[in-house]
Tab-separated table of C-alpha atoms in Angstrom:
chain	number	residue	atom	x	y	z
A	853	MET	CA	17.621	12.632	-24.043
A	854	THR	CA	20.140	9.946	-23.229
A	855	PRO	CA	22.901	10.113	-20.628
A	856	GLU	CA	26.153	11.703	-21.731
A	857	SER	CA	27.857	8.363	-21.198
A	858	PRO	CA	25.993	5.035	-21.337
A	859	VAL	CA	25.368	3.232	-18.062
A	860	GLU	CA	25.321	-0.502	-17.596
A	861	LEU	CA	22.053	-1.883	-16.238
A	862	PRO	CA	21.924	-4.919	-13.933
A	863	LEU	CA	21.428	-8.206	-15.778
A	864	GLU	CA	17.948	-8.613	-14.278
A	865	ALA	CA	16.961	-5.236	-15.684
A	866	GLN	CA	18.434	-6.015	-19.096
A	867	ALA	CA	16.465	-9.270	-19.256
A	868	LEU	CA	13.180	-7.607	-18.284
A	869	LEU	CA	13.741	-4.683	-20.610
A	870	ALA	CA	14.168	-7.116	-23.483
A	871	THR	CA	10.535	-8.172	-22.996
A	872	ALA	CA	9.172	-4.606	-23.014
A	873	THR	CA	7.864	-2.413	-25.791
A	874	ARG	CA	9.717	0.907	-25.721
A	875	THR	CA	7.902	3.996	-26.910
A	876	GLN	CA	8.441	7.736	-26.673
A	877	THR	CA	6.232	10.779	-26.274
A	878	PRO	CA	7.123	14.491	-26.527
A	879	CYS	CA	8.838	16.046	-23.514
A	880	GLY	CA	10.747	19.298	-23.250
A	881	THR	CA	13.172	19.521	-26.155
A	882	GLY	CA	13.242	15.743	-26.521
A	883	THR	CA	11.160	12.745	-25.542
A	884	MET	CA	9.812	10.880	-22.526
A	885	VAL	CA	10.636	7.168	-22.633
A	886	TRP	CA	7.971	4.602	-21.676
A	887	HIS	CA	8.318	0.851	-21.198
A	888	LEU	CA	5.164	-1.196	-21.787
A	889	TRP	CA	4.397	-4.746	-20.723
A	890	GLY	CA	1.320	-6.947	-20.952
A	891	LYS	CA	-0.799	-5.184	-23.575
A	892	ASP	CA	-1.515	-8.399	-25.475
A	893	THR	CA	-2.364	-10.385	-22.336
A	894	ARG	CA	-4.269	-7.722	-20.361
A	895	HIS	CA	-7.588	-8.515	-18.760
A	896	PRO	CA	-10.100	-6.363	-20.674
A	897	ALA	CA	-11.911	-5.293	-17.510
A	898	MET	CA	-8.736	-3.895	-15.903
A	899	PRO	CA	-7.664	-0.316	-16.579
A	900	PRO	CA	-4.108	0.339	-17.747
A	901	LEU	CA	-1.695	0.520	-14.819
A	902	VAL	CA	0.895	3.309	-14.716
A	903	LEU	CA	3.860	3.030	-12.323
A	904	LEU	CA	5.828	6.191	-11.479
A	905	HIS	CA	9.284	5.772	-9.944
A	906	GLY	CA	10.966	7.738	-7.178
A	907	GLY	CA	13.511	10.550	-7.192
A	908	SER	CA	16.937	9.827	-8.682
A	909	GLY	CA	15.258	6.752	-10.145
A	910	SER	CA	13.935	5.167	-13.312
A	911	TRP	CA	11.509	2.440	-14.330
A	912	MET	CA	13.871	0.041	-12.528
A	913	HIS	CA	12.454	1.021	-9.127
A	914	TRP	CA	9.683	-1.452	-10.106
A	915	LEU	CA	12.064	-4.177	-11.274
A	916	ARG	CA	10.778	-6.820	-8.852
A	917	ASN	CA	7.057	-6.108	-9.342
A	918	ILE	CA	6.506	-5.948	-13.085
A	919	THR	CA	6.291	-9.670	-13.806
A	920	ALA	CA	3.717	-10.337	-11.065
A	921	LEU	CA	1.521	-7.487	-12.277
A	922	VAL	CA	1.646	-8.700	-15.878
A	923	ASP	CA	0.806	-12.228	-14.678
A	924	ALA	CA	-2.217	-10.738	-12.891
A	925	GLY	CA	-3.533	-9.464	-16.212
A	926	ARG	CA	-2.401	-5.859	-16.112
A	927	TRP	CA	-1.180	-3.720	-18.982
A	928	LEU	CA	1.746	-1.772	-17.531
A	929	LEU	CA	3.043	1.609	-18.635
A	930	VAL	CA	6.256	2.384	-16.755
A	931	PRO	CA	8.064	5.579	-17.779
A	932	ASP	CA	11.336	7.172	-16.955
A	933	LEU	CA	9.941	10.414	-15.556
A	934	PRO	CA	11.083	13.658	-17.204
A	935	GLY	CA	14.651	14.473	-16.169
A	936	PHE	CA	15.411	10.907	-15.050
A	937	GLY	CA	16.634	7.757	-16.754
A	938	ASP	CA	16.490	8.136	-20.529
A	939	SER	CA	13.820	10.881	-20.594
A	940	ALA	CA	14.386	14.532	-21.429
A	941	ALA	CA	13.928	17.138	-18.714
A	942	PRO	CA	10.763	19.265	-18.713
A	943	LEU	CA	11.028	22.700	-20.255
A	944	HIS	CA	10.486	24.463	-16.934
A	945	GLY	CA	11.039	23.466	-13.310
A	946	THR	CA	13.093	20.855	-11.499
A	947	ASP	CA	10.586	19.399	-9.054
A	948	ALA	CA	7.483	17.216	-8.960
A	949	ASP	CA	5.142	20.081	-9.834
A	950	ALA	CA	6.832	20.413	-13.246
A	951	LEU	CA	5.934	16.872	-14.303
A	952	PRO	CA	2.121	16.436	-14.384
A	953	GLU	CA	1.753	18.154	-17.777
A	954	PRO	CA	4.409	16.173	-19.710
A	955	VAL	CA	3.267	12.922	-18.095
A	956	GLU	CA	-0.370	13.650	-18.978
A	957	GLN	CA	0.716	14.580	-22.491
A	958	GLY	CA	2.368	11.186	-22.768
A	959	LEU	CA	-0.679	9.386	-21.390
A	960	LYS	CA	-2.874	11.234	-23.871
A	961	CYS	CA	-0.674	9.926	-26.676
A	962	LEU	CA	-0.718	6.358	-25.371
A	963	LEU	CA	-4.207	6.013	-23.890
A	964	GLY	CA	-6.322	8.727	-25.447
A	965	ASP	CA	-8.967	9.586	-22.857
A	966	GLU	CA	-8.907	6.192	-21.119
A	967	ALA	CA	-8.540	6.356	-17.329
A	968	CYS	CA	-5.733	4.438	-15.638
A	969	ASP	CA	-4.792	3.163	-12.230
A	970	LEU	CA	-1.853	5.275	-11.069
A	971	VAL	CA	0.767	4.050	-8.583
A	972	GLY	CA	3.525	6.425	-7.505
A	973	PHE	CA	6.577	5.692	-5.382
A	974	SER	CA	8.214	8.413	-3.261
A	975	PHE	CA	8.821	11.445	-5.526
A	976	GLY	CA	6.616	9.702	-8.085
A	977	GLY	CA	3.879	9.556	-5.458
A	978	MET	CA	3.870	13.346	-5.341
A	979	VAL	CA	3.717	13.474	-9.149
A	980	ALA	CA	0.845	10.975	-9.112
A	981	GLY	CA	-1.059	13.009	-6.533
A	982	PHE	CA	-0.627	16.192	-8.546
A	983	ILE	CA	-1.860	14.399	-11.697
A	984	ALA	CA	-4.915	13.071	-9.848
A	985	GLU	CA	-5.724	16.615	-8.761
A	986	LYS	CA	-5.090	18.396	-12.077
A	987	PHE	CA	-6.322	15.709	-14.473
A	988	ALA	CA	-9.048	14.015	-12.455
A	989	ALA	CA	-10.598	12.139	-15.370
A	990	ARG	CA	-7.275	10.406	-16.069
A	991	VAL	CA	-7.013	8.548	-12.734
A	992	ALA	CA	-9.372	5.725	-11.739
A	993	ARG	CA	-7.445	4.828	-8.578
A	994	LEU	CA	-4.417	6.390	-6.900
A	995	VAL	CA	-1.960	4.333	-4.863
A	996	LEU	CA	0.765	6.180	-2.958
A	997	VAL	CA	3.893	4.214	-2.050
A	998	GLY	CA	6.275	5.786	0.467
A	999	ALA	CA	5.242	9.233	-0.736
A	1000	PRO	CA	6.669	12.371	0.941
A	1001	GLY	CA	5.199	15.870	0.730
A	1002	LEU	CA	2.792	15.279	3.614
A	1003	GLY	CA	4.233	17.879	5.980
A	1004	ILE	CA	5.647	15.220	8.314
A	1005	ALA	CA	9.339	15.553	9.118
A	1006	PRO	CA	11.409	12.657	10.536
A	1007	ASP	CA	12.839	13.028	14.030
A	1008	ARG	CA	16.310	13.039	12.535
A	1009	ALA	CA	17.243	14.467	9.141
A	1010	ILE	CA	18.462	11.871	6.646
A	1011	ARG	CA	22.006	12.666	5.571
A	1012	LEU	CA	23.107	11.418	2.167
A	1013	ASN	CA	26.781	11.524	1.274
A	1014	ALA	CA	28.218	13.185	-1.834
A	1015	TRP	CA	29.898	10.902	-4.375
A	1016	ARG	CA	30.439	12.759	-7.656
A	1017	HIS	CA	33.820	14.111	-6.529
A	1018	LEU	CA	35.184	10.599	-5.985
A	1019	LYS	CA	37.257	9.156	-8.826
A	1020	GLU	CA	37.571	5.531	-7.778
A	1021	PRO	CA	34.539	3.295	-8.571
A	1022	ALA	CA	35.056	1.368	-5.319
A	1023	GLN	CA	34.891	4.587	-3.307
A	1024	ARG	CA	31.737	5.631	-5.118
A	1025	ASP	CA	30.160	2.230	-4.502
A	1026	GLU	CA	30.928	2.525	-0.797
A	1027	VAL	CA	29.072	5.857	-0.620
A	1028	HIS	CA	26.149	4.540	-2.672
A	1029	HIS	CA	25.932	1.578	-0.310
A	1030	ARG	CA	25.764	3.904	2.703
A	1031	ASN	CA	23.135	6.084	1.035
A	1032	LEU	CA	20.959	3.079	0.245
A	1033	ALA	CA	21.181	2.056	3.896
A	1034	ALA	CA	20.383	5.566	5.125
A	1035	LEU	CA	17.282	6.156	3.006
A	1036	MET	CA	16.100	3.287	0.859
A	1037	LEU	CA	16.522	-0.129	2.445
A	1038	LEU	CA	16.105	-1.343	6.014
A	1039	HIS	CA	18.165	-4.540	6.101
A	1040	PRO	CA	21.863	-4.734	5.147
A	1041	GLN	CA	21.196	-7.965	3.237
A	1042	SER	CA	18.685	-6.085	1.070
A	1043	ILE	CA	21.545	-4.083	-0.465
A	1044	THR	CA	22.341	-6.717	-3.040
A	1045	GLU	CA	24.642	-6.267	-6.013
A	1046	THR	CA	21.521	-5.789	-8.133
A	1047	ALA	CA	20.231	-3.068	-5.821
A	1048	LEU	CA	23.587	-1.303	-5.861
A	1049	ARG	CA	24.089	-1.463	-9.639
A	1050	LEU	CA	20.494	-0.383	-10.231
A	1051	HIS	CA	20.910	2.579	-7.884
A	1052	VAL	CA	24.179	3.635	-9.516
A	1053	ALA	CA	22.644	3.485	-13.002
A	1054	ASN	CA	19.751	5.625	-11.769
A	1055	VAL	CA	21.619	8.356	-9.917
A	1056	LEU	CA	24.066	8.858	-12.777
A	1057	ARG	CA	21.130	9.917	-14.964
A	1058	ASP	CA	19.352	12.216	-12.474
A	1059	ARG	CA	19.188	15.674	-14.046
A	1060	MET	CA	16.463	17.174	-11.807
A	1061	LYS	CA	18.530	19.073	-9.269
A	1062	GLY	CA	17.328	21.224	-6.399
A	1063	ARG	CA	14.167	19.309	-5.494
A	1064	SER	CA	12.596	20.483	-2.229
A	1065	LEU	CA	8.818	19.903	-2.413
A	1066	SER	CA	9.217	16.594	-0.590
A	1067	ARG	CA	9.964	18.583	2.585
A	1068	THR	CA	6.671	20.497	2.359
A	1069	ASP	CA	2.987	19.582	2.632
A	1070	ALA	CA	2.429	19.976	-1.132
A	1071	LEU	CA	1.035	16.459	-1.601
A	1072	ALA	CA	-1.225	16.769	1.455
A	1073	ARG	CA	-2.772	19.892	-0.037
A	1074	SER	CA	-3.344	18.156	-3.364
A	1075	LEU	CA	-4.887	15.108	-1.717
A	1076	ALA	CA	-7.615	17.287	-0.225
A	1077	GLN	CA	-8.761	17.939	-3.817
A	1078	VAL	CA	-8.435	14.385	-5.175
A	1079	GLN	CA	-11.782	12.679	-5.714
A	1080	CYS	CA	-10.784	9.177	-6.861
A	1081	PRO	CA	-10.171	6.288	-4.418
A	1082	VAL	CA	-6.804	6.698	-2.669
A	1083	HIS	CA	-4.807	3.827	-1.183
A	1084	ALA	CA	-1.383	3.987	0.451
A	1085	ILE	CA	1.349	1.385	1.025
A	1086	TYR	CA	4.427	2.199	3.100
A	1087	GLY	CA	7.259	0.194	4.575
A	1088	ALA	CA	6.665	-0.003	8.312
A	1089	GLU	CA	10.258	1.158	8.860
A	1090	ASP	CA	10.333	3.859	6.178
A	1091	ALA	CA	13.205	6.198	7.035
A	1092	LEU	CA	11.153	9.222	5.954
A	1093	TYR	CA	8.640	8.551	8.713
A	1094	ARG	CA	10.716	6.859	11.390
A	1095	GLY	CA	9.147	7.754	14.737
A	1096	LYS	CA	6.231	9.479	12.989
A	1097	MET	CA	4.371	6.584	11.391
A	1098	GLU	CA	1.247	7.274	13.441
A	1099	ALA	CA	0.991	10.691	11.777
A	1100	LEU	CA	0.596	9.221	8.289
A	1101	GLU	CA	-3.032	8.134	8.224
A	1102	PRO	CA	-4.562	11.376	9.571
A	1103	VAL	CA	-2.906	13.300	6.727
A	1104	LEU	CA	-3.825	10.716	4.093
A	1105	ARG	CA	-7.432	10.980	5.252
A	1106	LEU	CA	-7.475	14.500	3.857
A	1107	ALA	CA	-8.279	12.771	0.568
A	1108	PRO	CA	-12.087	12.495	0.301
A	1109	GLY	CA	-11.668	9.099	-1.366
A	1110	PHE	CA	-9.134	7.690	1.113
A	1111	ARG	CA	-9.597	3.929	1.521
A	1112	ALA	CA	-6.716	2.366	3.437
A	1113	LEU	CA	-3.108	2.592	4.573
A	1114	THR	CA	-1.168	-0.681	4.531
A	1115	LEU	CA	2.159	-0.977	6.346
A	1116	VAL	CA	4.504	-3.715	5.133
A	1117	GLU	CA	6.496	-5.082	8.046
A	1118	GLY	CA	10.238	-5.527	7.752
A	1119	ALA	CA	10.601	-2.990	4.960
A	1120	GLY	CA	12.104	0.439	4.593
A	1121	HIS	CA	11.368	3.206	2.098
A	1122	TRP	CA	11.882	1.155	-1.100
A	1123	VAL	CA	9.252	-1.292	0.063
A	1124	GLN	CA	8.362	-2.734	-3.353
A	1125	PHE	CA	11.958	-3.872	-3.834
A	1126	GLU	CA	12.868	-4.907	-0.306
A	1127	ARG	CA	9.743	-7.014	0.243
A	1128	ALA	CA	8.457	-7.424	-3.276
A	1129	GLU	CA	6.089	-10.326	-2.660
A	1130	ALA	CA	4.507	-8.735	0.408
A	1131	PHE	CA	4.160	-5.458	-1.481
A	1132	ASP	CA	2.508	-7.182	-4.440
A	1133	GLN	CA	0.071	-8.842	-2.033
A	1134	ALA	CA	-0.784	-5.439	-0.562
A	1135	LEU	CA	-1.100	-3.734	-3.939
A	1136	GLN	CA	-3.475	-6.277	-5.512
A	1137	PRO	CA	-6.456	-5.595	-3.184
A	1138	ALA	CA	-5.999	-1.856	-3.676
A	1139	LEU	CA	-6.161	-2.278	-7.443
A	1140	ASP	CA	-9.087	-4.706	-7.218
A	1141	ALA	CA	-11.140	-2.579	-4.808
A	1142	ALA	CA	-14.421	-1.189	-6.067
A	1143	LEU	CA	-14.352	2.338	-7.398
């Protein structure tokens, strides 16, 4: 499924996409789109690495991390999750619990029975946790990045402004800018033109409406059943946990295989974009840790 009207991707995304292999697997009444990097240069001892993006997102949530991971010898599989980006919606459901089956179906097509390292950001962190619970043999390691669904509410609700009713592109951009500041990025200078254009391209293609599991403890309950090693990386100033950061680790420790929580200083929710190098340095030890 493609958007009703094409969207223009940032130049950085276009350049990176040109180096990817695009493939599709069945999903709903259409297909799930995957972008693959590094298969020919992968280190044979490293499992495939699957990156799942956040809500109202696409593969581009990982724009600033893909090259470093390929250079480290990883084979990357980075989808547009069902209902986002260029992927068809699932047949049933509009939340994270509707996605494990089509994602696993895609992984079965691409990897057979081979286990992968699974990294999920925000909404994608919930999807990753559900996959690790339901399809345990698929996941060698699980890394949660800014994941909600832990039953921890911020002191103040995050208010995002509506934009679809606005006709003028400049007015829409102003609202998108405010929404990025409210939820995704800590520093005003982090809201670059690339970040803004990337965000706009993503939200225009979000067809998964009515998501609410992020405001529950659904992921916490799944983690209690996950047996693989679990690592977590969060921005130290993540808006979802502002004033509640000390509550994170006790909930994450519900996972029998919990290893470590790393907080990246000077970063908000979209930590892997805002402080890409620091995030990559935190992610590498998690992926290299013994099983």
